CSV table of C-alpha atoms in Angstrom, one decimal:
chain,number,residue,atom,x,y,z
A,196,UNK,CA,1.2,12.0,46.8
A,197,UNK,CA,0.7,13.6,43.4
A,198,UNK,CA,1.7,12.2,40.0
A,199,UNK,CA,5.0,13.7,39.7
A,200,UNK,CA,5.8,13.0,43.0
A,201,UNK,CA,5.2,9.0,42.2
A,202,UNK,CA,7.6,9.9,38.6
A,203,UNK,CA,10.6,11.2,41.0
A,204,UNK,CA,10.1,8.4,43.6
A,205,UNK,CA,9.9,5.6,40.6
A,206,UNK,CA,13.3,7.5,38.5
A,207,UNK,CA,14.8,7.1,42.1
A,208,UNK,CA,14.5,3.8,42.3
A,209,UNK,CA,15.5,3.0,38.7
A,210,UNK,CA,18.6,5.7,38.9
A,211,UNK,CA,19.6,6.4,43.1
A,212,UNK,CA,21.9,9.0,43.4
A,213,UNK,CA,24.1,7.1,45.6
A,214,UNK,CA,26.0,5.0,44.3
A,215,UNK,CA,25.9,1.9,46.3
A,216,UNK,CA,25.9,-2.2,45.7
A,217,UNK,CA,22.2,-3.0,45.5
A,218,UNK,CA,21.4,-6.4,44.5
A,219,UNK,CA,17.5,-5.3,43.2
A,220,UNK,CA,19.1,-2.8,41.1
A,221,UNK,CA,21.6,-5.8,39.6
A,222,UNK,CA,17.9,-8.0,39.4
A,223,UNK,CA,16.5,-4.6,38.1
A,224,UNK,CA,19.0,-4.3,35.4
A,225,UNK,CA,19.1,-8.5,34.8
A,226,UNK,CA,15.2,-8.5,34.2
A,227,UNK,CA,16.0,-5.5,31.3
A,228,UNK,CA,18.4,-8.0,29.4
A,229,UNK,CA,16.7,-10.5,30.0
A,230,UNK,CA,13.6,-9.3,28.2
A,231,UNK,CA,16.0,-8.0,25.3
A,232,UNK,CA,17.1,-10.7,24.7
A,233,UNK,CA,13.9,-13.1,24.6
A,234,UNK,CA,12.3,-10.1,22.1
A,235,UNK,CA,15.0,-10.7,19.6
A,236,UNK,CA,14.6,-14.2,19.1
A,237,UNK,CA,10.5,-13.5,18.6
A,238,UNK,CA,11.3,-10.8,16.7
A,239,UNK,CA,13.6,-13.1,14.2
A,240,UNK,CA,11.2,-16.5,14.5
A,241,UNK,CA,7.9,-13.7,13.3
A,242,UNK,CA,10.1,-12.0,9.9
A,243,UNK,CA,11.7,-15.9,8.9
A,244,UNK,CA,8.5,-17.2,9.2
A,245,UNK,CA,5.7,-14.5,7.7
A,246,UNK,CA,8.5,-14.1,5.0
A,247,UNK,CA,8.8,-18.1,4.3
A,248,UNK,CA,5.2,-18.7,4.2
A,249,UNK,CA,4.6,-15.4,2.3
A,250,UNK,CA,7.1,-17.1,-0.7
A,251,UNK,CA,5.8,-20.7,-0.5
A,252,UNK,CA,2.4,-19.5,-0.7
A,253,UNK,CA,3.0,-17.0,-3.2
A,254,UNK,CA,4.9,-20.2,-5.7
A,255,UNK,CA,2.1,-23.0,-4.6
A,256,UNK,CA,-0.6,-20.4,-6.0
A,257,UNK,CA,1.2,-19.2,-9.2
A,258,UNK,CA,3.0,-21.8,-10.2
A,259,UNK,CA,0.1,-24.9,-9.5
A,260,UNK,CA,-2.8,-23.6,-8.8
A,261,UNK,CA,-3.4,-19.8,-9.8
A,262,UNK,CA,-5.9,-17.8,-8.0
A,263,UNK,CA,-8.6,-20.7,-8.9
A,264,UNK,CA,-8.1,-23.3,-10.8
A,265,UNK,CA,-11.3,-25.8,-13.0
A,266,UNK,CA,-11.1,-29.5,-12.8
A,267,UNK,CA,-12.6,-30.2,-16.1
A,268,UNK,CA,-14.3,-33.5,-16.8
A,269,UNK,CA,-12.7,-36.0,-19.1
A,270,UNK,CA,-15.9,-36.1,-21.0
A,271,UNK,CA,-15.9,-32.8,-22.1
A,272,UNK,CA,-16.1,-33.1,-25.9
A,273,UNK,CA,-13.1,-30.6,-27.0
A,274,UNK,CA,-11.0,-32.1,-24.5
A,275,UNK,CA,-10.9,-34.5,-27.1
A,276,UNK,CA,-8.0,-32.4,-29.1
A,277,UNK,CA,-5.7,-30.0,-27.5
A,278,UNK,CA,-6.6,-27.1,-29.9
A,279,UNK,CA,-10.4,-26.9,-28.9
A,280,UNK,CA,-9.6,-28.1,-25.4
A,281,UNK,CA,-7.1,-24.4,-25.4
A,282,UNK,CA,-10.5,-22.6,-27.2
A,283,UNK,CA,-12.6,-24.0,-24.5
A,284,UNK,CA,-10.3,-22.6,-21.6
A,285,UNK,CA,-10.5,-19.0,-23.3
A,286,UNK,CA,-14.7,-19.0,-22.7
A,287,UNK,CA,-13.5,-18.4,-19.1
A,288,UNK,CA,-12.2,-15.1,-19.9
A,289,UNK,CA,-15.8,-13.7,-20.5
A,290,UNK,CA,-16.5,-13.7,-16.6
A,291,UNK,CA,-15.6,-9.6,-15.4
A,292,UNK,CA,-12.3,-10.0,-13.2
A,293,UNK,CA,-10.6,-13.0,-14.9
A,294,UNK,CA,-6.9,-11.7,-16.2
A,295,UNK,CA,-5.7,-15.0,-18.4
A,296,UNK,CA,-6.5,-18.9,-18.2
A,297,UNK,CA,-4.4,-21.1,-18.7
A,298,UNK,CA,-5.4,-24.9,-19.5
A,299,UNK,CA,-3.3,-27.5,-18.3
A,300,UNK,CA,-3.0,-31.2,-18.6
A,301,UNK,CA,-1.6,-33.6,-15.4
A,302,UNK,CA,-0.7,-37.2,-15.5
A,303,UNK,CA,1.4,-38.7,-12.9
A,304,UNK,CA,4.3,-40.5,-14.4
A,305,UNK,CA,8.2,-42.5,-13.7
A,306,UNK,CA,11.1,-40.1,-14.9
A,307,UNK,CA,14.2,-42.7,-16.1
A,308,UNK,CA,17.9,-40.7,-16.4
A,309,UNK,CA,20.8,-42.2,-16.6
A,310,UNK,CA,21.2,-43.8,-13.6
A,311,UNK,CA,18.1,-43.1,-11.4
A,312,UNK,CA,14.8,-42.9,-11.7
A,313,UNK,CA,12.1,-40.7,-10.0
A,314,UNK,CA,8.0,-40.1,-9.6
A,315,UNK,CA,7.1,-37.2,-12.0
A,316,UNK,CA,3.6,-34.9,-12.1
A,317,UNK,CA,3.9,-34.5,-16.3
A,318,UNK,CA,2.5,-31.0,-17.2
A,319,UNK,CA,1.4,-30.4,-20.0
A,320,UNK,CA,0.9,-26.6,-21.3
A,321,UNK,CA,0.8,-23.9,-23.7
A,322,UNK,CA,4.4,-23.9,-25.0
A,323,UNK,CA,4.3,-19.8,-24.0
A,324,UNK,CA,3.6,-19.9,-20.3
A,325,UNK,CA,7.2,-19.6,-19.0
A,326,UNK,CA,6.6,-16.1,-21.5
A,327,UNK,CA,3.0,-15.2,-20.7
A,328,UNK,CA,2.1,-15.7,-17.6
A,329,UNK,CA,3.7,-13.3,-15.1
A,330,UNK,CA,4.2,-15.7,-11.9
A,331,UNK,CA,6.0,-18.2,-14.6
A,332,UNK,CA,8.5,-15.6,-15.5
A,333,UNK,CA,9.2,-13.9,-11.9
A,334,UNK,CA,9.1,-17.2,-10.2
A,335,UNK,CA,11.3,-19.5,-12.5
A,336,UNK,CA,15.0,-19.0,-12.8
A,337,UNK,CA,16.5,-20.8,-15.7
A,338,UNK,CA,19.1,-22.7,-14.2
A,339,UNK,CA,20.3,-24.3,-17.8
A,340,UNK,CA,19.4,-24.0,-21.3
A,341,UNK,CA,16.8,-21.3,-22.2
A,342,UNK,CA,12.8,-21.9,-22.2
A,343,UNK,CA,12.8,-20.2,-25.7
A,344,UNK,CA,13.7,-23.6,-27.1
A,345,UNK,CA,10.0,-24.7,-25.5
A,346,UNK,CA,8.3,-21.9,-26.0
A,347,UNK,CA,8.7,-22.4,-30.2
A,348,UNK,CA,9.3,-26.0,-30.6
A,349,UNK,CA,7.0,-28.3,-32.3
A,350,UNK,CA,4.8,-30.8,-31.0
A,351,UNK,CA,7.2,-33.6,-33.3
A,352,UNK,CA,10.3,-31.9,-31.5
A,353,UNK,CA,9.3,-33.4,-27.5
A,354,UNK,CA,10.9,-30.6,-25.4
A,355,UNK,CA,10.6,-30.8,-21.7
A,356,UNK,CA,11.7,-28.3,-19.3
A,357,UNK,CA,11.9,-29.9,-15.9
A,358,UNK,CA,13.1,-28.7,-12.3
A,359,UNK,CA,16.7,-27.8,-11.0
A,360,UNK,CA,16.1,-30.8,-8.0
A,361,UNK,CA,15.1,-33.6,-10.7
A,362,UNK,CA,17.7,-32.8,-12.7
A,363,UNK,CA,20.1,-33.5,-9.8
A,364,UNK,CA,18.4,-36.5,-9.1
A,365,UNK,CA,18.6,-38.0,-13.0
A,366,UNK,CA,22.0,-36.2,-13.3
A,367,UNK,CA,20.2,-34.2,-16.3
A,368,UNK,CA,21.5,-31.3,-18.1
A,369,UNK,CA,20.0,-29.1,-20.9
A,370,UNK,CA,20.2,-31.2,-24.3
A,371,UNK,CA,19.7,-34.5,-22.5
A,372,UNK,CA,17.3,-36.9,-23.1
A,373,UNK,CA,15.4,-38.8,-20.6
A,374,UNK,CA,12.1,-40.8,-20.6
A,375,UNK,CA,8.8,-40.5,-19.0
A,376,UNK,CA,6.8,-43.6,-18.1
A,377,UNK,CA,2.6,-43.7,-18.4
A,378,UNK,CA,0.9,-46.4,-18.1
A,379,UNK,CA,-1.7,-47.2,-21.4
A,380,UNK,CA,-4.3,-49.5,-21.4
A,381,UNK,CA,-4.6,-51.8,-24.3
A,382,UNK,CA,-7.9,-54.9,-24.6
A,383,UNK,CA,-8.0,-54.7,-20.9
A,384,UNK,CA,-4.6,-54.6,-20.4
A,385,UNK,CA,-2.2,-52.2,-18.9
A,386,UNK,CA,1.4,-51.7,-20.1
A,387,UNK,CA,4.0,-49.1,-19.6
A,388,UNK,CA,4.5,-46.7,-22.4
A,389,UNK,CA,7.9,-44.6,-22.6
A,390,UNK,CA,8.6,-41.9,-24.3
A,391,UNK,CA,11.7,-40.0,-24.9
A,392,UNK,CA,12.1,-36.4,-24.0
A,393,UNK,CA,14.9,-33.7,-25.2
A,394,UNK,CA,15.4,-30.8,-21.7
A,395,UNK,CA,15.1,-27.8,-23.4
A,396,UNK,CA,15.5,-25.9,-19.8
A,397,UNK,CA,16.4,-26.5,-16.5
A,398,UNK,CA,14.5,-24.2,-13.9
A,399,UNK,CA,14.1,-23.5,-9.8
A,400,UNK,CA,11.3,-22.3,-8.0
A,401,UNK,CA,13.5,-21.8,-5.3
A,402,UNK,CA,11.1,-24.6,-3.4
A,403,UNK,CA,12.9,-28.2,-4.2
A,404,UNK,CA,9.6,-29.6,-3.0
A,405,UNK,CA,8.3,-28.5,-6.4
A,406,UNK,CA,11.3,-28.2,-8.2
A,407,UNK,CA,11.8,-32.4,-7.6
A,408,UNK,CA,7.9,-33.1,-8.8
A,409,UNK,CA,7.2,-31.3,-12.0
A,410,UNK,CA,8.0,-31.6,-15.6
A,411,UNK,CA,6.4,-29.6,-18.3
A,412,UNK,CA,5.9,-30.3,-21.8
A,413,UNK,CA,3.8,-29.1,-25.1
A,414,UNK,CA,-0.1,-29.5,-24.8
A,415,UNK,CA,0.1,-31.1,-27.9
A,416,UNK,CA,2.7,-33.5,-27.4
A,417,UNK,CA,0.7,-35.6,-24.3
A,418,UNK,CA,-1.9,-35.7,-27.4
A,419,UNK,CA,0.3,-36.8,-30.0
A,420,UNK,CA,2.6,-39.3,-27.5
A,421,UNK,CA,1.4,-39.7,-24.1
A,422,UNK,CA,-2.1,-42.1,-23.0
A,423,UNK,CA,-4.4,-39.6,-21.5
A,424,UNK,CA,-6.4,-42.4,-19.3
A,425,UNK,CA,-5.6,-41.8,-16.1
A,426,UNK,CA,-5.1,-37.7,-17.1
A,427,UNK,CA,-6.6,-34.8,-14.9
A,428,UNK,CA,-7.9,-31.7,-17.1
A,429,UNK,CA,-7.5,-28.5,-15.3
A,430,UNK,CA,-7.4,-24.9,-16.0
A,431,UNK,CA,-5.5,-22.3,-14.2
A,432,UNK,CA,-7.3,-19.1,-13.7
A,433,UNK,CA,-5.8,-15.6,-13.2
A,434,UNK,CA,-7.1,-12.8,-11.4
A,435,UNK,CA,-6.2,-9.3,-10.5
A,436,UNK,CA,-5.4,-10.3,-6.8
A,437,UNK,CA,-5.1,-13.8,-4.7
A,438,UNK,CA,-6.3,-12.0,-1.8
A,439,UNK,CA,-9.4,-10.2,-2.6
A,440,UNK,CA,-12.7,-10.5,-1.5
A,441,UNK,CA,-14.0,-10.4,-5.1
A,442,UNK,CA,-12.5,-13.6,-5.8
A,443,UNK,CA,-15.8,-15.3,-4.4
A,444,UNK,CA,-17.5,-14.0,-7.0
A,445,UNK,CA,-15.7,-14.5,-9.7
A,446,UNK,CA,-15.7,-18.2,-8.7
A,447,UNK,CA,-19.7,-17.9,-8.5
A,448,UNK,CA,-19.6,-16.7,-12.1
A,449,UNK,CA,-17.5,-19.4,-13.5
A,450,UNK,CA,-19.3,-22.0,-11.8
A,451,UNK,CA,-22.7,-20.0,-13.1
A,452,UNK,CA,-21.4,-20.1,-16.5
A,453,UNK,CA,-19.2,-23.3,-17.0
A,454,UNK,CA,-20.2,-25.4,-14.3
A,455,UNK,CA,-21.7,-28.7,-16.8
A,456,UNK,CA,-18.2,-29.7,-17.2
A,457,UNK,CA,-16.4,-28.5,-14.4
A,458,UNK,CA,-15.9,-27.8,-10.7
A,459,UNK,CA,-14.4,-24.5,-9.8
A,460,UNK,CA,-12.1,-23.8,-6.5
A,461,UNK,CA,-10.4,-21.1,-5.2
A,462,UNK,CA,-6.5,-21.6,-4.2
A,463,UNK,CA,-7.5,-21.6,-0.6
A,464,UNK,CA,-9.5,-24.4,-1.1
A,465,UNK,CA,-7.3,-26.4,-3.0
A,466,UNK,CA,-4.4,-26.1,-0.7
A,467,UNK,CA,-6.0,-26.1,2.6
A,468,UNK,CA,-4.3,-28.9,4.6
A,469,UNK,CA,-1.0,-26.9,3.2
A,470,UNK,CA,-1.8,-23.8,4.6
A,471,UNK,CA,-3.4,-24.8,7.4
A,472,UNK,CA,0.5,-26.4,8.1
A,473,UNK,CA,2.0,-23.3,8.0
A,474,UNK,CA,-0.4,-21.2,9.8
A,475,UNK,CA,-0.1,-24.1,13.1
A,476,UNK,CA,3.4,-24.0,13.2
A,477,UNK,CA,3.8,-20.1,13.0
A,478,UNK,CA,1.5,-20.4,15.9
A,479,UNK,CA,3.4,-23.1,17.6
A,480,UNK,CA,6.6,-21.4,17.2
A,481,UNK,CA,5.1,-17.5,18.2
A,482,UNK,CA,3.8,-19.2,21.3
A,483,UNK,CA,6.6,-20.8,22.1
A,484,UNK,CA,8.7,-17.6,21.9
A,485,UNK,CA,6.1,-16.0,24.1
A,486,UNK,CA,6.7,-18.2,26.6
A,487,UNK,CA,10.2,-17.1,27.2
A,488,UNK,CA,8.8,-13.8,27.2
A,489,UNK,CA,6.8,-14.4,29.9
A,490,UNK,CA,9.5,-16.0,31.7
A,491,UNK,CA,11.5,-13.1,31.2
A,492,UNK,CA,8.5,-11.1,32.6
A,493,UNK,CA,8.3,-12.7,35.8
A,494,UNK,CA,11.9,-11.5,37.1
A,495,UNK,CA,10.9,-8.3,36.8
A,496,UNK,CA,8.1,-9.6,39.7
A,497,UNK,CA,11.1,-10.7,41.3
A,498,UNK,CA,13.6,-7.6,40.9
A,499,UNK,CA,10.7,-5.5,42.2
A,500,UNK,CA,10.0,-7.9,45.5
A,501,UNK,CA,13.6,-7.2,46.3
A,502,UNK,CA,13.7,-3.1,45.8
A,503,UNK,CA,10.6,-3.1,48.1
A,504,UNK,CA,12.7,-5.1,50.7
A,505,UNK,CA,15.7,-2.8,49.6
A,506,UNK,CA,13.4,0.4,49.9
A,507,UNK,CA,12.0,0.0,53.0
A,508,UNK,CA,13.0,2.6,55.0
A,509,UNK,CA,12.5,5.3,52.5
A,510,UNK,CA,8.9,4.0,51.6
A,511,UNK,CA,7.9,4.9,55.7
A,512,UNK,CA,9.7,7.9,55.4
A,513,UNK,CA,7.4,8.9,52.4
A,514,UNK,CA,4.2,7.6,54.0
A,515,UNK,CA,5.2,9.1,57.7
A,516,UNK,CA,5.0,12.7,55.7
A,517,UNK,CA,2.2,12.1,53.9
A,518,UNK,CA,2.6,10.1,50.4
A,519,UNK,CA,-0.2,8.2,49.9
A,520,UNK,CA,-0.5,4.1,49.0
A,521,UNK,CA,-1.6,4.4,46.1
A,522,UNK,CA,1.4,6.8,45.5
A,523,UNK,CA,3.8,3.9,46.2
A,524,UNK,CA,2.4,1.8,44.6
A,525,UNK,CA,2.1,3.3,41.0
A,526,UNK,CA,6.1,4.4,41.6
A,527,UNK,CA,7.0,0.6,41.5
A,528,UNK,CA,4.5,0.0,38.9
A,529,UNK,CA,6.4,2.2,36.8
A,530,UNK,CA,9.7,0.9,37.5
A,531,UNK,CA,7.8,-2.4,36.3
A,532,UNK,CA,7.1,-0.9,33.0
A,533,UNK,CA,10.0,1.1,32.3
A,534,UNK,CA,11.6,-2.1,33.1
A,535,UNK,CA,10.1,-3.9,29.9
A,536,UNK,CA,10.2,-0.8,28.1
A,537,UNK,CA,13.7,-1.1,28.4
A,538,UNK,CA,14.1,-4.5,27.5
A,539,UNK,CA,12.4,-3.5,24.4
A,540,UNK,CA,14.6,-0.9,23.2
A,541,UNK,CA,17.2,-3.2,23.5
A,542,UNK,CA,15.5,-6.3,22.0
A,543,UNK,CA,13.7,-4.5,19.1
A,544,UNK,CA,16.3,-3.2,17.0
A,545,UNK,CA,18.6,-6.2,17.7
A,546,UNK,CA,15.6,-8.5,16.5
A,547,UNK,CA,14.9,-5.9,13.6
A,548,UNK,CA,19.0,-5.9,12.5
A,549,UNK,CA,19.0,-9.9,13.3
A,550,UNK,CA,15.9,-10.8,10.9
A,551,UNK,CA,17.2,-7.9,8.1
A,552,UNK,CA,20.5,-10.7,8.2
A,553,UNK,CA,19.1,-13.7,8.7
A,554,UNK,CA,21.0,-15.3,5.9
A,555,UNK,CA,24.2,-14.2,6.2
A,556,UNK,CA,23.8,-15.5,9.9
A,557,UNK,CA,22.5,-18.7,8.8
A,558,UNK,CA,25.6,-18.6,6.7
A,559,UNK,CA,28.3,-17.9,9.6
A,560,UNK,CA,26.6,-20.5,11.9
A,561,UNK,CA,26.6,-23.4,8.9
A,562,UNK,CA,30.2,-22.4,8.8
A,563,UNK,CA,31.1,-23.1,12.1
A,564,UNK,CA,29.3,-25.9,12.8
A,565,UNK,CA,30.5,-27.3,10.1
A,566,UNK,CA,34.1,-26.9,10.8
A,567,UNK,CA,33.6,-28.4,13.9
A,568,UNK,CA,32.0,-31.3,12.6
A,569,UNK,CA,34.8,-31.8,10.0
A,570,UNK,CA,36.9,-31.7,13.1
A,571,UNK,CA,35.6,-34.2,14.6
A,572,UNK,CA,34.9,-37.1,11.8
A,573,UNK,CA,38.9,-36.5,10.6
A,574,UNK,CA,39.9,-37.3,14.8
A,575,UNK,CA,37.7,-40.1,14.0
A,576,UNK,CA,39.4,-40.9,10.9
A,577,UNK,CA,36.7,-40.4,8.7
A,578,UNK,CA,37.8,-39.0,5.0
A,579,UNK,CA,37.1,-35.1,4.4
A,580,UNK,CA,35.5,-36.1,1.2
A,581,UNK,CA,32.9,-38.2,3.0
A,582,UNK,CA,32.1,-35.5,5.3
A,583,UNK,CA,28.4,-34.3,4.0
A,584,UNK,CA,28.1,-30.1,4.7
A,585,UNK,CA,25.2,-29.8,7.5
A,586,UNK,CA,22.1,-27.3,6.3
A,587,UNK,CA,20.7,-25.7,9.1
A,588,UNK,CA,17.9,-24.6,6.8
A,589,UNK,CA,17.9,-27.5,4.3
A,590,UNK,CA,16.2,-25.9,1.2
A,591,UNK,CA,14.7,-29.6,0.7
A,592,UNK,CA,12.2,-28.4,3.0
A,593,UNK,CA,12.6,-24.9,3.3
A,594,UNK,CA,12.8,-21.8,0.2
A,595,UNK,CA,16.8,-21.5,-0.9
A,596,UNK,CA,17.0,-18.0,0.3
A,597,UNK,CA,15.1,-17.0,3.7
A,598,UNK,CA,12.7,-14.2,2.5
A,599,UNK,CA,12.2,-11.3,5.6
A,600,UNK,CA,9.1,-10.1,6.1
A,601,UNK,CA,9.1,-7.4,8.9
A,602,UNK,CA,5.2,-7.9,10.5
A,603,UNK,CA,5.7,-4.2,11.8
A,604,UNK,CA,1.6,-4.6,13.0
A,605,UNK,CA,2.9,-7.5,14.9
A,606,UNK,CA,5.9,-6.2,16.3
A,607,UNK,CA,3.8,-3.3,17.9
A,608,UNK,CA,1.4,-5.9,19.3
A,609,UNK,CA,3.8,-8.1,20.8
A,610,UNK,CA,5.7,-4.9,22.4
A,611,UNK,CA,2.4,-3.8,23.7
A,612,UNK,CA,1.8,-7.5,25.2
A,613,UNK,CA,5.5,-7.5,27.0
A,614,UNK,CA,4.6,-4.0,28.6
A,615,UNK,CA,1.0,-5.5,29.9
A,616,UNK,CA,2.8,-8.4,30.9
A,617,UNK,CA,5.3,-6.3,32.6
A,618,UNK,CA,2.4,-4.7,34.1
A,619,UNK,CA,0.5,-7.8,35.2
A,620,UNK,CA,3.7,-8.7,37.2
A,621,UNK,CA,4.4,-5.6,38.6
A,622,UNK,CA,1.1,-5.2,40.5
A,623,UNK,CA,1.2,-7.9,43.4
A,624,UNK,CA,4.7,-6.3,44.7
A,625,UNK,CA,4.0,-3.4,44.1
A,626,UNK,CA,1.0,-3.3,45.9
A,627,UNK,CA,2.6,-5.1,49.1
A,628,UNK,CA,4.9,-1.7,49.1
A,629,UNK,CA,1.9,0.3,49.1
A,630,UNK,CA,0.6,-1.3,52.3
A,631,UNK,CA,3.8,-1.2,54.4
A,632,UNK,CA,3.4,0.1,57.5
A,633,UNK,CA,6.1,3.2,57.8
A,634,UNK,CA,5.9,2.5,62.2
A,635,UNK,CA,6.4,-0.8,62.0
A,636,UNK,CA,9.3,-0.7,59.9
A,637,UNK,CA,10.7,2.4,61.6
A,638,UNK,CA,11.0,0.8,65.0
A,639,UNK,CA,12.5,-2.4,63.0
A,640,UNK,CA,15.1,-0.1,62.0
């Protein structure tokens, strides 16, 4: 039985010329959508999720950390003022590959508004880092006021800018004045210090987990105001790219260089337990979603059993004139394929179209469920202006906006792994049709 002869035999099977009920060609056709329409979910969960952990990694590394960031002892001697603590961070730029440092100091502190209060990370920088550093001005939106008021202000003048979520929280708005809380040790003693700042800006990261935590002021103003006891001294370092294999070295060199006074780390060291998080659960949730492929998989086993049971009579036909088993066989192995091959023209650009409107379907479905569940607290007579809007994506965990990222390399990977699947199946059944004995089923008949 040549190869084209198998081809004609397996497009027979998929498309018969008579049109008759068959119930393997309904499983046939059932085993097509079903692997659709298990692609497009995987297809959906893989964009949504490379896309959200490509933007919170992309704001944990600009925004906290930089590429690699110094932990600079307290002991250091300019540390001791902010002006030669700011010369000391620009000694860094001397090592080949290093863009712009940026010193920083952290102190973990009480925010008091009007009514609430809330744990702060007080950071205190350059007053022109919302203007000079580039993941400062493409990752902050100014919500309120403008960070030019910060950028200029004095030392005397106590500006903040703080984040859109904490401002919620202390019922903030630009030109308000709220108080930090540090703790300043005095003969042995500890006592709370306050000090009163003036919200220059409001801003969002579009990530309320760091949007709630962090509130920036003037280097000089911790000096001037703020105890720096309990104070980490860091330095955020900027290279050319996060991702490059020459950020190794230029860690090396730093640590070669500046190393009495500090330790150097690179941003995948310093957030590990975070992105080891997000890596697990995209592999949870892509594991997950291949498991329904492979369920979908297996009726195409079962559409094939049926076709052979279907097909009997023609497959002694073939044999009694010469086609061979292995003939048979491969034709059902193709109908196995074209099967999943099928499935994924279907799935593929739904998946594709699905994750390119991922929002505005997040969107529709919040709508709905909402309305019904306004429905049903006002049958339970439960006031509408009590009713609380359910996030399907609350952006308290989650980015404000669900960023797509189309993994085309995984796409192809995963449609290669359905068609081996479909493959895998295919074989036992379609072997048993290759064995069938053609005078055993013609007396039968």
């Amino acid at each position: 039985m040549t190869f084209g002869a198998s081809l004609m035999f397996a497009k027979s099977l998929i498309f018969p010329r008579a049109e008759k009920k068959s119930s393997a060609r309904r499983s046939l056709w059932g085993a097509l959508l079903c692997i659709g329409l298990s692609i497009i979910p995987l297809v959906v969960v893989l964009s949504v999720t490379n896309g959200m952990i490509a933007g919170m990694t992309q704001r944990i590394i600009g925004l906290s950390s930089s590429n690699v960031q110094a932990y600079v002892s307290s002991r250091l001697p300019e540390a001791a003022q902010a002006q030669t603590y700011i010369q000391y961070a620009q000694q860094y730029k001397e090592v080949d590959g290093v863009l712009n440092v940026y010193p920083e100091i952290g102190i973990t502190a009480l925010a008091t508004g009007k009514k609430m209060r809330t744990g702060a990370q007080l950071r205190a920088v350059e007053p022109d880092i919302f203007e000079k550093n580039s993941s400062f001005k493409e990752l902050f939106t100014v919500i309120e006021g403008n960070v030019q008021d910060f950028s200029h202000s004095q030392a005397s003048a106590k500006y903040a800018v703080i984040g859109q979520k904490m401002a919620e929280l202390l019922e903030l708005h630009a030109g308000d004045t709220f108080r930090i809380i540090t703790i300043k040790t005095n003969n042995g003693k500890q006592s709370p210090r306050l000090t009163s700042f003036t919200v220059s800006a409001i801003v969002s990261s579009g990530y309320q987990e760091l949007d709630a935590l962090w509130v920036f002021v003037p280097i000089e103003t911790v000096y001037q105001f703020i105890s720096l006891e309990n104070a980490s001294f860091t330095v955020m370092i900027e290279t050319p790219d996060a991702y490059s294999p020459d950020l190794v070295r230029i860690q090396k060199e730093l640590k070669t260089k500046n190393g009495k006074y500090a330790n150097f780390y690179r941003w995948d060291q310093v957030h590990e337990a975070e992105f080891e998080n997000f890596s697990s659960t995209k592999v949870m949730l892509v594991f997950v979603m291949l498991l329904i492929v492979l369920v979908a998989s297996i009726n195409i086993s079962s559409a094939i059993v049926m076709l052979v049971m279907e097909r009997r009579k023609e497959i002694a036909i073939l044999k009694s004139i010469g086609a061979t088993p292995s003939g048979i066989t491969f034709s059902f192995i193709i109908t196995g394929i074209s099967c999943a091959l099928g499935g994924l023209a279907i799935g593929l650009p739904l998946g594709l179209l699905a994750a390119v409107n991922a929002n505005s379907i997040v969107n529709f479905i919040e709508k709905i469920v909402n309305a019904f569940a306004k429905f049903g607290y006002l049958l339970k007579g439960v006031p509408a202006a009590e009713v609380k809007a359910i996030k399907l994506m609350d952006p308290a965990y989650y980015l404000q906006m669900i960023p797509v990222d189309l993994p085309f390399m995984q796409i192809m990977l995963i449609s290669l792994a359905t068609v081996v699947l479909a493959l895998l199946v295919s074989i036992v059944p379609s072997v048993k049709a290759g064995k069938e004995k053609p005078l055993d089923i013609l007396r039968k008949s």
